Coordinates of C-alpha atoms and ligand atoms in Angstrom, one line a residue:
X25 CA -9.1 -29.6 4.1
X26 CA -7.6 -27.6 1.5
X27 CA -7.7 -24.3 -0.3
X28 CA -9.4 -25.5 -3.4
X29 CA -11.0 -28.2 -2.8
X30 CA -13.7 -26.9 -0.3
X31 CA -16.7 -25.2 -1.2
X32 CA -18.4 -23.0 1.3
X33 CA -17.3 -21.0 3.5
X34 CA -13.4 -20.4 2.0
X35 CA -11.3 -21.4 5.1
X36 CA -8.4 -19.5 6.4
X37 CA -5.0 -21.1 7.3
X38 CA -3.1 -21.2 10.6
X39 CA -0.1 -23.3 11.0
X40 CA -0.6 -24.8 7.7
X41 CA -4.2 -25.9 8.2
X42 CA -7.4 -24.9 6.4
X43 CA -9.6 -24.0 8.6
X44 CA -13.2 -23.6 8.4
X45 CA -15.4 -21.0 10.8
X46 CA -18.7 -22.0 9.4
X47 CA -20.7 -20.5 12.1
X48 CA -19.4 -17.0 11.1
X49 CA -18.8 -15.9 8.0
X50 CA -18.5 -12.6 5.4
X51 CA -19.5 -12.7 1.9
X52 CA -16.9 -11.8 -0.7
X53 CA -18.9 -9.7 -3.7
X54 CA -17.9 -8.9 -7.3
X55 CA -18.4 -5.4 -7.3
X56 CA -18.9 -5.5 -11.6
X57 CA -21.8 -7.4 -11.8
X58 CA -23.2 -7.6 -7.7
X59 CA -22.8 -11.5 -7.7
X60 CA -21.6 -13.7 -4.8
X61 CA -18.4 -14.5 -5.4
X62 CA -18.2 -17.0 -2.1
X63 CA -18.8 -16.7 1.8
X64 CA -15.8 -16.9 3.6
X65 CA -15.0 -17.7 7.0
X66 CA -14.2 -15.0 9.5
X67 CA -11.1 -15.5 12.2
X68 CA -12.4 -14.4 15.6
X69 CA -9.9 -13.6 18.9
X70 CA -9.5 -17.7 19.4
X71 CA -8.6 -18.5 16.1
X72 CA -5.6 -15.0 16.2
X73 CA -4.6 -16.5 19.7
X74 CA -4.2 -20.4 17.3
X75 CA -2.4 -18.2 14.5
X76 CA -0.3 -16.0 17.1
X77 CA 0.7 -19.1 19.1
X78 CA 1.7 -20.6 15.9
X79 CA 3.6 -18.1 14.6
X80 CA 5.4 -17.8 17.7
X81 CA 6.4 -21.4 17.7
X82 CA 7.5 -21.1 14.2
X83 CA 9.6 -18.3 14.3
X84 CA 11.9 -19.5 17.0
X85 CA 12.7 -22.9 15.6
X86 CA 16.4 -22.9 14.7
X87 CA 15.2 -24.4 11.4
X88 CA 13.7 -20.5 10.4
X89 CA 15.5 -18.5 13.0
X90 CA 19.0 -19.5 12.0
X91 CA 18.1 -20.4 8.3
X92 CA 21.1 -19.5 6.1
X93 CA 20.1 -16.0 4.0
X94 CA 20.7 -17.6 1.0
X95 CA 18.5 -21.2 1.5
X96 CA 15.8 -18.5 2.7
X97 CA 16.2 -16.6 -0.5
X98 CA 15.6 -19.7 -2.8
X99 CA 11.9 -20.3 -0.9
X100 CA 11.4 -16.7 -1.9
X101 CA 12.4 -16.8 -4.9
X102 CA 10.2 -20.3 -5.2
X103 CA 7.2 -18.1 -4.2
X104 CA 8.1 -15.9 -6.7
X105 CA 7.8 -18.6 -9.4
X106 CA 5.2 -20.3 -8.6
X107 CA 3.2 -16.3 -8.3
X108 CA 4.4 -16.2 -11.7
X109 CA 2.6 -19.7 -12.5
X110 CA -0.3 -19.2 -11.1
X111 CA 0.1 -15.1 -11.8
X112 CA -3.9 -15.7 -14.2
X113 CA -5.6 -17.8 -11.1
X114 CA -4.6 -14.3 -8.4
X115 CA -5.3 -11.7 -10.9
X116 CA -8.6 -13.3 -11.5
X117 CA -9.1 -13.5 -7.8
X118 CA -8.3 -9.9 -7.5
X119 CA -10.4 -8.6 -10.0
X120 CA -13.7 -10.4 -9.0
X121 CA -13.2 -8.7 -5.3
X122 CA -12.1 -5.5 -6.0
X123 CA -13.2 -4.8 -9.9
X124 CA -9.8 -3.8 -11.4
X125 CA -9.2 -4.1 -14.5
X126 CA -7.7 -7.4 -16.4
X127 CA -4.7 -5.6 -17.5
X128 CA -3.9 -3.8 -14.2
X129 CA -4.4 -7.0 -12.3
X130 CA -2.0 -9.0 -14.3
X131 CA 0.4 -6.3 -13.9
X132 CA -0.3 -6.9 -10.2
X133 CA 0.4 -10.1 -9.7
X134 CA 3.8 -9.1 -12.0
X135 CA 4.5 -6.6 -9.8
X136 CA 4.1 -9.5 -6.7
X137 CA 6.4 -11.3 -7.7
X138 CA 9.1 -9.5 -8.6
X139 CA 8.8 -7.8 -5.1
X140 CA 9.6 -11.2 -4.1
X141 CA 12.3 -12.0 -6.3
X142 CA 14.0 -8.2 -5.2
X143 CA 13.4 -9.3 -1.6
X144 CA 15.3 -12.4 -2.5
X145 CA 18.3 -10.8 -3.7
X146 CA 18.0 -8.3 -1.0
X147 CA 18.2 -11.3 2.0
X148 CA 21.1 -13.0 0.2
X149 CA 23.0 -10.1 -0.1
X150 CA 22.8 -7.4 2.9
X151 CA 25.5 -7.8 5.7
X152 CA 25.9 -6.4 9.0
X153 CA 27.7 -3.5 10.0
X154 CA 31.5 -3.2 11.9
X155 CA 30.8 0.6 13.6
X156 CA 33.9 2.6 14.1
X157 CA 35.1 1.8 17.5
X158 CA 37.2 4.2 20.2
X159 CA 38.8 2.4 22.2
X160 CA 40.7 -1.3 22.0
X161 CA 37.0 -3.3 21.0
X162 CA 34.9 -4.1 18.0
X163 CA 31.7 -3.0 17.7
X164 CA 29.4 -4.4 15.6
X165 CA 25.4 -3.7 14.3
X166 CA 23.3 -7.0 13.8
X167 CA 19.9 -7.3 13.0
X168 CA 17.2 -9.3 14.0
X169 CA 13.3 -10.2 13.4
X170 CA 10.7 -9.4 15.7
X171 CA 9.1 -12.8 15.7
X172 CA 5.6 -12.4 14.5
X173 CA 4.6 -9.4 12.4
X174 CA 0.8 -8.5 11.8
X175 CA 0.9 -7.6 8.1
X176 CA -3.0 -6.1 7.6
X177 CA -3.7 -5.2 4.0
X178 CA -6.2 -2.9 2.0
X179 CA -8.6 -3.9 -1.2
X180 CA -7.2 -1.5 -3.4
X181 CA -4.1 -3.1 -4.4
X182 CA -4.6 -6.4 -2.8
X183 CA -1.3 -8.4 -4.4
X184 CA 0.8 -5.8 -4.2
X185 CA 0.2 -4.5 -0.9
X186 CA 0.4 -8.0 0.5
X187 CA 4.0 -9.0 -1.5
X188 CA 5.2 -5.6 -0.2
X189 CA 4.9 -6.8 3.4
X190 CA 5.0 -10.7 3.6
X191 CA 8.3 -11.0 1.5
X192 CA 10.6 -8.4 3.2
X193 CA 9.2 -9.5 6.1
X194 CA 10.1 -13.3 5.6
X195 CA 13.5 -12.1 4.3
X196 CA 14.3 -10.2 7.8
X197 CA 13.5 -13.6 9.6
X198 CA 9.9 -13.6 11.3
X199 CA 7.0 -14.9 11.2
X200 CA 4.1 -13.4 9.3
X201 CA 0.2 -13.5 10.4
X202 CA -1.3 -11.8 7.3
X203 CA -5.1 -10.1 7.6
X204 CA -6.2 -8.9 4.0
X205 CA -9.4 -6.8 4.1
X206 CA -12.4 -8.3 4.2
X207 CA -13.0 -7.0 0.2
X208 CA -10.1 -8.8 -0.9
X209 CA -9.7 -12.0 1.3
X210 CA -9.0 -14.3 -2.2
X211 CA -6.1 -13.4 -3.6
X212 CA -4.2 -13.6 -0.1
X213 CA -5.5 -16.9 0.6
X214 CA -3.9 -18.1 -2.7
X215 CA -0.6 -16.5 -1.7
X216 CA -1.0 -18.7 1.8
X217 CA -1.3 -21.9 0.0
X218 CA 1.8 -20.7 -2.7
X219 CA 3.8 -20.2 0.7
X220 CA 3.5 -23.7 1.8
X221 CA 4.1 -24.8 -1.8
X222 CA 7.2 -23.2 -2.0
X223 CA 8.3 -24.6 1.5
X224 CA 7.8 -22.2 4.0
X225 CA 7.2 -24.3 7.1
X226 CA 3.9 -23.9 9.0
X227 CA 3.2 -21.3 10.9
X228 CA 6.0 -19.2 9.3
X229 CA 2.9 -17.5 7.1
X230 CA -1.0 -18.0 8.2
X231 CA -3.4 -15.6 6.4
X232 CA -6.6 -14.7 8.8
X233 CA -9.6 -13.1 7.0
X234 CA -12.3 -10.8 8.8
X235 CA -12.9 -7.3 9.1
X236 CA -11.1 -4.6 11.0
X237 CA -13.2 -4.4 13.8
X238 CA -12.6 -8.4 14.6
X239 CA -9.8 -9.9 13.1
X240 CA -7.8 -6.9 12.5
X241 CA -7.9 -5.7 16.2
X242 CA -7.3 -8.9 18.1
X243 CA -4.1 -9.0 16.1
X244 CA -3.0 -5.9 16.7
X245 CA -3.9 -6.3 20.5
X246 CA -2.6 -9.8 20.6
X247 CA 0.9 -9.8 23.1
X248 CA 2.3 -11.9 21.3
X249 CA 2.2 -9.8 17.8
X250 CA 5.4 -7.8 18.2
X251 CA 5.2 -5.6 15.4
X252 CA 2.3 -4.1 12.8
X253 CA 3.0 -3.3 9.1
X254 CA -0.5 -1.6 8.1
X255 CA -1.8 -0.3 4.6
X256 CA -5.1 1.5 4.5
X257 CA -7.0 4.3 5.9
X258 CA -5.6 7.4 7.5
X259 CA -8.3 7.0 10.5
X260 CA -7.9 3.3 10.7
X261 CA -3.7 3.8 10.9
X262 CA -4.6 6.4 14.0
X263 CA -6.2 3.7 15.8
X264 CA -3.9 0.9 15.2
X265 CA -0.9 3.6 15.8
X266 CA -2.3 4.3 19.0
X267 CA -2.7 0.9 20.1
X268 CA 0.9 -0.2 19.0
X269 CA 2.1 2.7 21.1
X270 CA 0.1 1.5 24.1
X271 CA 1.7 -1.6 24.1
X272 CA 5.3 -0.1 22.7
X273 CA 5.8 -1.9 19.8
X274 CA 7.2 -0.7 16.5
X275 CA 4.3 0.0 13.8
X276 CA 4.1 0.8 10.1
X277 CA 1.9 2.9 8.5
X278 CA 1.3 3.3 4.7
X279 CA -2.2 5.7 5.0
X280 CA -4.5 8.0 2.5
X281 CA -3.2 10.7 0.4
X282 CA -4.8 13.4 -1.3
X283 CA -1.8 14.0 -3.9
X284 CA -1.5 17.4 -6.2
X285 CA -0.6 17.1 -9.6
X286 CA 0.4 20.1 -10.5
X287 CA 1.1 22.2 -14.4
X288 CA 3.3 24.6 -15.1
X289 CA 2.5 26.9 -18.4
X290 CA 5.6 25.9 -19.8
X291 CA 4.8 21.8 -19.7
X292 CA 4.5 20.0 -22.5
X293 CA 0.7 19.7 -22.0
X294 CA -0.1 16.7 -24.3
X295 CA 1.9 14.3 -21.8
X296 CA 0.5 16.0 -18.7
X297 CA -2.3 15.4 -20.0
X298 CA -2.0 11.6 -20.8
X299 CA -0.4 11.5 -17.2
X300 CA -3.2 13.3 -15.0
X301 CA -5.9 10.9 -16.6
X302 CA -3.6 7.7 -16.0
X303 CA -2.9 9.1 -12.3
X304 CA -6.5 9.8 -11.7
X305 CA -8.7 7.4 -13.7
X306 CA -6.5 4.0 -13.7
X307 CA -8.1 1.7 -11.2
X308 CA -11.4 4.1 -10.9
X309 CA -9.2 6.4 -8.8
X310 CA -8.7 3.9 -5.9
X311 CA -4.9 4.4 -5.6
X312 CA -3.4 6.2 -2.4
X313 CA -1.2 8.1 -5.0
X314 CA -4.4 9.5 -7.1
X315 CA -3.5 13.1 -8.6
X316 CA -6.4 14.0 -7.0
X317 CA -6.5 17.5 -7.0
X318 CA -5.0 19.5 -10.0
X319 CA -2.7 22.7 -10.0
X320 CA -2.5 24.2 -13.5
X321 CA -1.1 27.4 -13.6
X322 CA -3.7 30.3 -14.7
X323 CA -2.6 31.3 -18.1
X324 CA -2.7 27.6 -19.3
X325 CA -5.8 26.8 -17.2
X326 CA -8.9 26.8 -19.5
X327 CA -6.8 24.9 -22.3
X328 CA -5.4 22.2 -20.5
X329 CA -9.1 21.6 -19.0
X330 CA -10.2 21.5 -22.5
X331 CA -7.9 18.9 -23.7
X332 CA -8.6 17.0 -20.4
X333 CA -12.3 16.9 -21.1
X334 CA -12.0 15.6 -24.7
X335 CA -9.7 12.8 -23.2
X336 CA -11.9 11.6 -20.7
X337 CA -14.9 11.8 -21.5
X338 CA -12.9 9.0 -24.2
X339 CA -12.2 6.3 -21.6
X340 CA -13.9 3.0 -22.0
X341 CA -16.1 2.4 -18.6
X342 CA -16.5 -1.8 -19.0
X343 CA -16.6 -5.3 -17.6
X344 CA -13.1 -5.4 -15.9
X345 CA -12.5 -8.8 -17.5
X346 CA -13.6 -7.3 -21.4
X347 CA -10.8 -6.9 -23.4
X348 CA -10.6 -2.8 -24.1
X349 CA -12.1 -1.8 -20.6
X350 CA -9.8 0.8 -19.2
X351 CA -11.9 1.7 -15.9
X352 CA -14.3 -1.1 -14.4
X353 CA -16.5 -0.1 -11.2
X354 CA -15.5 0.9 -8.3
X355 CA -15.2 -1.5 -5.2
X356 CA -18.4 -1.9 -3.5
X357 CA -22.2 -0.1 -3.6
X358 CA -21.2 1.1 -0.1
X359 CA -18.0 2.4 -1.6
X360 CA -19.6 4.3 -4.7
X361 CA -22.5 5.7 -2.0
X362 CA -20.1 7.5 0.0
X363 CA -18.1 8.7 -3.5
X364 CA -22.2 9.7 -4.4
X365 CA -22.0 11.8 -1.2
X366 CA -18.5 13.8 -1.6
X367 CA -20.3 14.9 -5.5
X368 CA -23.1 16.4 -3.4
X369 CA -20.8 18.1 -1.0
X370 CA -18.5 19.3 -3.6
X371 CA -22.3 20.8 -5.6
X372 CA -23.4 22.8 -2.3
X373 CA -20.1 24.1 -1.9
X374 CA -20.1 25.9 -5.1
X375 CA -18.5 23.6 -7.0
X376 CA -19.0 22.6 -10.9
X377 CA -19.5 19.1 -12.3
X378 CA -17.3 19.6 -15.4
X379 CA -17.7 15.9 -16.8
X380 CA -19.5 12.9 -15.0
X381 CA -20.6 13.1 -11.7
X382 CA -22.9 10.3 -11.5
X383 CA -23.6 6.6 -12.7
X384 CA -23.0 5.5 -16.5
X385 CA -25.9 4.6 -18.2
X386 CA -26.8 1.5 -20.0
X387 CA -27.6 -2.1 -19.5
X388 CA -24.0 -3.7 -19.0
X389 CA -23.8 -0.8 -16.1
X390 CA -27.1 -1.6 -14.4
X391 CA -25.9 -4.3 -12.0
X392 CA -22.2 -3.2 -10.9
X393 CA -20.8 -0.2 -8.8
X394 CA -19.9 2.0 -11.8
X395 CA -19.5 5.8 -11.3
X396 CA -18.4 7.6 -14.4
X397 CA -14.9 9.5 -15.0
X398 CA -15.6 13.0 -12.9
X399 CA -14.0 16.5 -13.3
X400 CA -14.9 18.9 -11.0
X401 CA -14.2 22.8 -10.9
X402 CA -14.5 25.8 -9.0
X403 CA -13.7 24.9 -5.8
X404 CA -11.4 26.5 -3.0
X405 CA -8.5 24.2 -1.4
X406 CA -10.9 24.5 1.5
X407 CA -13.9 22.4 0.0
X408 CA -15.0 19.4 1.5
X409 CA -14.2 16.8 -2.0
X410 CA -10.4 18.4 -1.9
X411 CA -9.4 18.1 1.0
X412 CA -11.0 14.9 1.7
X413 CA -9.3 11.4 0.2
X414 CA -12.5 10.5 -2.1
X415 CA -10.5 7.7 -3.1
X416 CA -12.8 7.1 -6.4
X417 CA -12.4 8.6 -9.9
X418 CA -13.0 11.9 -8.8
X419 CA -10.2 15.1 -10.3
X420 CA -10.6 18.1 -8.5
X421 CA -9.1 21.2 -11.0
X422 CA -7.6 24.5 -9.1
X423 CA -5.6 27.3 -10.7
X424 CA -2.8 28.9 -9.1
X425 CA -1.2 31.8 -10.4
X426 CA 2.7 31.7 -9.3
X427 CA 5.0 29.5 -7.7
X428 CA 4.5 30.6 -4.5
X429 CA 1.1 30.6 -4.2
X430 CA 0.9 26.9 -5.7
X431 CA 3.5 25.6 -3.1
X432 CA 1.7 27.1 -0.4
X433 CA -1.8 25.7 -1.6
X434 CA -0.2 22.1 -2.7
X435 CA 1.3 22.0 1.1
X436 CA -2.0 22.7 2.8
X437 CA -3.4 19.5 3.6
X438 CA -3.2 16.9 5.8
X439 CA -1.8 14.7 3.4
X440 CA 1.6 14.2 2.3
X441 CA 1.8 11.0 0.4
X442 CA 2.9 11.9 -3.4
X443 CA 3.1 15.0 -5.8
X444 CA 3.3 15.4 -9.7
X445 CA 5.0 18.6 -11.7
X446 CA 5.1 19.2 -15.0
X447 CA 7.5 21.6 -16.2
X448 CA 10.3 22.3 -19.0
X449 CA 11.9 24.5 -16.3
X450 CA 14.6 21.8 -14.9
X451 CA 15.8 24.5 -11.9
X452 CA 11.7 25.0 -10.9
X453 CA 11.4 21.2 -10.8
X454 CA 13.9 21.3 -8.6
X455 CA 13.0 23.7 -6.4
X456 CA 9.0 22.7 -6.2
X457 CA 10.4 19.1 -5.8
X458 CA 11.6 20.0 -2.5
X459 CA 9.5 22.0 -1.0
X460 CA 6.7 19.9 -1.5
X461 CA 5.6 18.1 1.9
X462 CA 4.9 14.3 0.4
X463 CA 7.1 11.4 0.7
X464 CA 7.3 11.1 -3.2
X465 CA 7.6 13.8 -6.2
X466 CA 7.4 12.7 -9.1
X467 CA 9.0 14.9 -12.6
X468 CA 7.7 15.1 -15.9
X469 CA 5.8 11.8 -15.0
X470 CA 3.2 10.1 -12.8
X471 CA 2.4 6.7 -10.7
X472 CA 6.3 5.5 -11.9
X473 CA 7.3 3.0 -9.3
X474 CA 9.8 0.4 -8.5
X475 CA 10.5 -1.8 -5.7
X476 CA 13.8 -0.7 -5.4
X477 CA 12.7 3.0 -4.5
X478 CA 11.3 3.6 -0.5
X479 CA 8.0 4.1 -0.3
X480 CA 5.7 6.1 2.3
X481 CA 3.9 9.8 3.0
X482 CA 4.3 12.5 5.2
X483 CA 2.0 14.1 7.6
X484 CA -1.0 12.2 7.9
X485 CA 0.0 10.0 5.0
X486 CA 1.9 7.5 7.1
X487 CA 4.8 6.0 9.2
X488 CA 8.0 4.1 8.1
X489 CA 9.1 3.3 4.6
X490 CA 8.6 0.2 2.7
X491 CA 10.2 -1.0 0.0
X492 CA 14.2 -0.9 -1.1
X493 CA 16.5 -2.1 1.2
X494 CA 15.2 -0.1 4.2
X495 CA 12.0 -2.0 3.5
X496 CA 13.5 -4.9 5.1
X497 CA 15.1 -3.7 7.7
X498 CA 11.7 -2.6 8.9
X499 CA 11.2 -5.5 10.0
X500 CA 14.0 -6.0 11.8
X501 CA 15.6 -4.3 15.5
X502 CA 19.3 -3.8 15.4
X503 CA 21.5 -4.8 18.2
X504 CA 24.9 -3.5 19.0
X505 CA 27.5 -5.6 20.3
X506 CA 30.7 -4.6 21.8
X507 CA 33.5 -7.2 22.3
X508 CA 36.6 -6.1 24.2
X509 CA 40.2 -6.6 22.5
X510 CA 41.8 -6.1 25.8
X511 CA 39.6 -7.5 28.4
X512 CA 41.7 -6.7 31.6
X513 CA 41.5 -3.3 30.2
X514 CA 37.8 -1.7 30.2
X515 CA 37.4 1.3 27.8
X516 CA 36.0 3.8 30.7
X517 CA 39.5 3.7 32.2
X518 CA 40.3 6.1 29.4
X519 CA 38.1 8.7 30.0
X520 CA 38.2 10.8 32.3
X521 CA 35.9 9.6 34.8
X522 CA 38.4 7.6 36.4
X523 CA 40.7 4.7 36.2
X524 CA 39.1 1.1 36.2
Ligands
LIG652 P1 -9.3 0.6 5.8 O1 -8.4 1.4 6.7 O2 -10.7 0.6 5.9 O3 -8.9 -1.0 5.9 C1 -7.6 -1.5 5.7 C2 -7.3 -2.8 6.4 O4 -7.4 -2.5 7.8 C3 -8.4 -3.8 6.2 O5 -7.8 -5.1 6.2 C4 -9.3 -3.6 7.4 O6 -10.1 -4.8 7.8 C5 -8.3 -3.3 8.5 N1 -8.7 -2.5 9.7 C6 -9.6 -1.5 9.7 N2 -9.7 -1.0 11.0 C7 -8.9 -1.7 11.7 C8 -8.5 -1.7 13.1 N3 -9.0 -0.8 14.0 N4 -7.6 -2.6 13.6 C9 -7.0 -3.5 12.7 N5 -7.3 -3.6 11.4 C10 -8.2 -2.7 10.9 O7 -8.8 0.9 4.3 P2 -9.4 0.4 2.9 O8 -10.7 1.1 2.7 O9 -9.3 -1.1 2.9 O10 -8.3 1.0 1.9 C11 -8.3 2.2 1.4 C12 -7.3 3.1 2.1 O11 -6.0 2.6 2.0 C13 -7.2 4.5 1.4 O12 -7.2 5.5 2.4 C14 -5.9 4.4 0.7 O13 -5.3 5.7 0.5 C15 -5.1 3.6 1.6 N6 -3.9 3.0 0.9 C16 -2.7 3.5 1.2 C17 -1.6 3.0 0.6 C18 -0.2 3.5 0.9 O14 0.8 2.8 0.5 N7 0.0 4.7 1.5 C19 -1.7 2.0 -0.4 C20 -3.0 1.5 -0.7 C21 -4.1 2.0 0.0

């Protein structure tokens, strides 16, 4: 069986193998136009305990486990190829399943590959450490893999979520068990089959689709996973959190954010502008470092809403595979429901629909999980739709009057994943930068990223840091080892505890 060549239900792999679970399956949707994309076969506890066995076998074959760094580094950088080849076939994937746009998609599967290309360069090139010693030894740090890592993935950001784990993970040494959300199971399947193309031996990466409640817990519960990199949910991450710390192992966790993007009156407003719209509206909102709720100081307030309004009520809602679409739908009906039910919240709270608030109109609309571009006003930091990850294209607008007072309203969430400021004040960007409580600030811009630059939240926002070099060491455990110079002479004897 392979990849492409079977029809219904899209099997999953495990040791290199397509397999097919025909007696239970999920249906993967396309969110623009409600259409069945495929069914596709859901991995129950037997087939994790096939994938975990696997794995396990895998890792600790001399062929992987003492693999040269740089012969590991070509097969990544292989993958990273043959993701550039086939770069049209997984943004495709991705936009059917979770309704991004084209252009965002493409940049995607970019972004995918370079992450493997970075974590190519990174393998070849980081060494162990020699730790100052005190006394007549040498100590040294090494690192090594876990063995099998669960690597469990949200819809949002499908490819580059799933490069961000699998490839620094490979690079450190184990073996990876991949579980993409059941949204999104496509695109990760194609990476699976790019793995073994680029000569990853079997086992090394199997990709398991099925939901949370399934799949994703019998891996986490599995003994033989021995360590969990998770994107997603902040209440999801509790739980898997709480099981990795039952059972002691080391866990990851990327989680929600509810990120302020915040004006001064001395910004230059036209860019903040362009920039609060980008880090709100790109991908209908579904990125865990939305600017979802907006500071802009008082005296600049009512203009900057203005130019805001004009801007957005400007974006072109389409087809995410029509050229000119800027924002498709969102990623399910469920999904737009519950983003239905935070606008209704936000209305009884005493809050003002300033644009959108509800479904676009028109024909091309009728049939997908569109929700129009929303602004809302007049809420407290207390209401319901701001302090809540919405996760949809939903802007929440709050003044604040002086520094102080925006610091301590920006802080008080649960959150702590990104921040924005826009200032021409270079000491007050400064300042704000750090005392912001979020794992990333960004200056005079928005949504900049690169792979080079750790990534994570605070707070309820997550665990650990991925990407950069410390995004590979993740996945690894250091060891220290001590070797003795002197062996008839043991370094205690120079203390003074006593004489050996
Ligand atoms: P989700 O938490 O519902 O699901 C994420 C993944 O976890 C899916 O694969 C799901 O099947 C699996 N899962 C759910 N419960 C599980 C459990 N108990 N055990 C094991 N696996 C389980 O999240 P979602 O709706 O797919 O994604 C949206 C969320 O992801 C948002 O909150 C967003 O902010 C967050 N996110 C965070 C980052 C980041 O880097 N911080 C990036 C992207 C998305």
């Amino acid at each position: 069986m392979s990849l492409q060549s079977t029809s219904s239900p899209k099997p999953f792999l495990i040791n290199g193998e397509w397999v097919s679970n025909a007696t239970d399956t999920f249906d993967s949707v396309n969110p623009a136009t409600g259409e069945l994309n495929c069914p596709v076969s859901m991995a129950n506890a037997h087939h994790v305990d096939a994938a975990v066995a696997s794995a396990k076998t895998a890792a600790a074959l001399p062929s992987w486990k003492g693999m040269l760094p740089h012969v590991r580094a070509q097969i990544l950088m292989h993958m990273a190829a043959l993701i550039v080849e086939r770069g049209d076939e997984l943004a495709r994937l991705q936009m059917m399943e979770n309704g991004k746009v084209w252009s965002e998609c493409k940049a995607q599967a970019g972004s995918a590959a370079a992450t493997f290309r970075y974590y190519a360069a990174v393998c070849e090139t980081l060494g162990a450490e020699i730790t100052p010693s005190r006394g007549n030894y040498l100590s040294m740090t090494s690192y090594e893999p876990y063995g099998v890592v669960a690597a469990i993935t949200p819809w949002n950001s499908p490819l580059t979520m799933e490069a961000q784990k699998i490839a620094p993970a490979l690079a450190a040494g184990n073996a990876v068990i991949l579980k993409p959300s059941e949204v999104t199971p496509s695109a990760a399947l194609l990476l699976g089959e790019i793995g073994l193309q680029a000569g990853l031996p079997p086992g090394i990466l199997n990709v398991l689709t099925g939901n949370g409640a399934i799949t994703g817990k019998a891996l986490v519960e599995h003994p033989g996973v021995r360590m969990v990199s998770f994107t997603g949910g902040t209440a999801s991450g509790r739980a898997i959190g709480m099981k990795a710390a039952e059972r002691m192992i080391p866990v990851a966790l990327e989680l929600g954010g509810k990120s302020p993007h915040i004006v001064f009156e001395d910004a230059n407003l036209e860019a903040a502008v362009k920039s609060i719209i980008d880090g709100i509206f790109e991908g209908s909102g579904q990125s865990c470092v939305a600017g979802s709720r907006l500071f802009v100081q008082r005296s600049v307030h009512d203009k900057l809403l203005d130019l805001l309004i004009a801007r957005s009520k400007a974006i072109k809602l389409g087809q995410p595979d029509v050229a000119g679409s800027e924002m498709g739908p969102v990623s399910s009906f469920a999904h737009r429901a519950r983003i239905e039910q935070f606008i209704e919240s936000a209305i009884a709270e005493g809050g003002k629909v300033l644009l959108g608030g509800k479904r676009p109109e028109g024909a091309e609309f009728e049939c997908g999980a569109y929700f129009l571009p929303t602004i809302l006003g007049g809420l407290s930091n207390q209401a319901t739709a701001v302090r809540e990850e919405i996760f949809g294209p939903v802007l929440c607008v709050l003044p604040f009057d002086d520094e102080a007072d925006l610091i301590a309203q920006a802080n008080d969430s649960v959150f702590g994943l990104a921040s924005g400021i826009w200032t021409a004040n270079y000491q007050r960007a400064w300042r704000v930068a750090r005392a912001l409580e979020t794992g990333l600030v960004w200056i005079n811009t928005y949504k900049q990223l690169s792979i080079s630059t750790p990534f994570g939240g605070f707070k309820d926002s997550g665990i650990g840091r991925e990407k950069g070099v410390t995004g590979l060491r993740l996945y690894q455990q250091s060891k220290g080892i001590y070797w003795s110079m002197d062996p008839d002479n043991f370094p205690h004897a120079e203390t003074p505890f006593g004489s050996a």
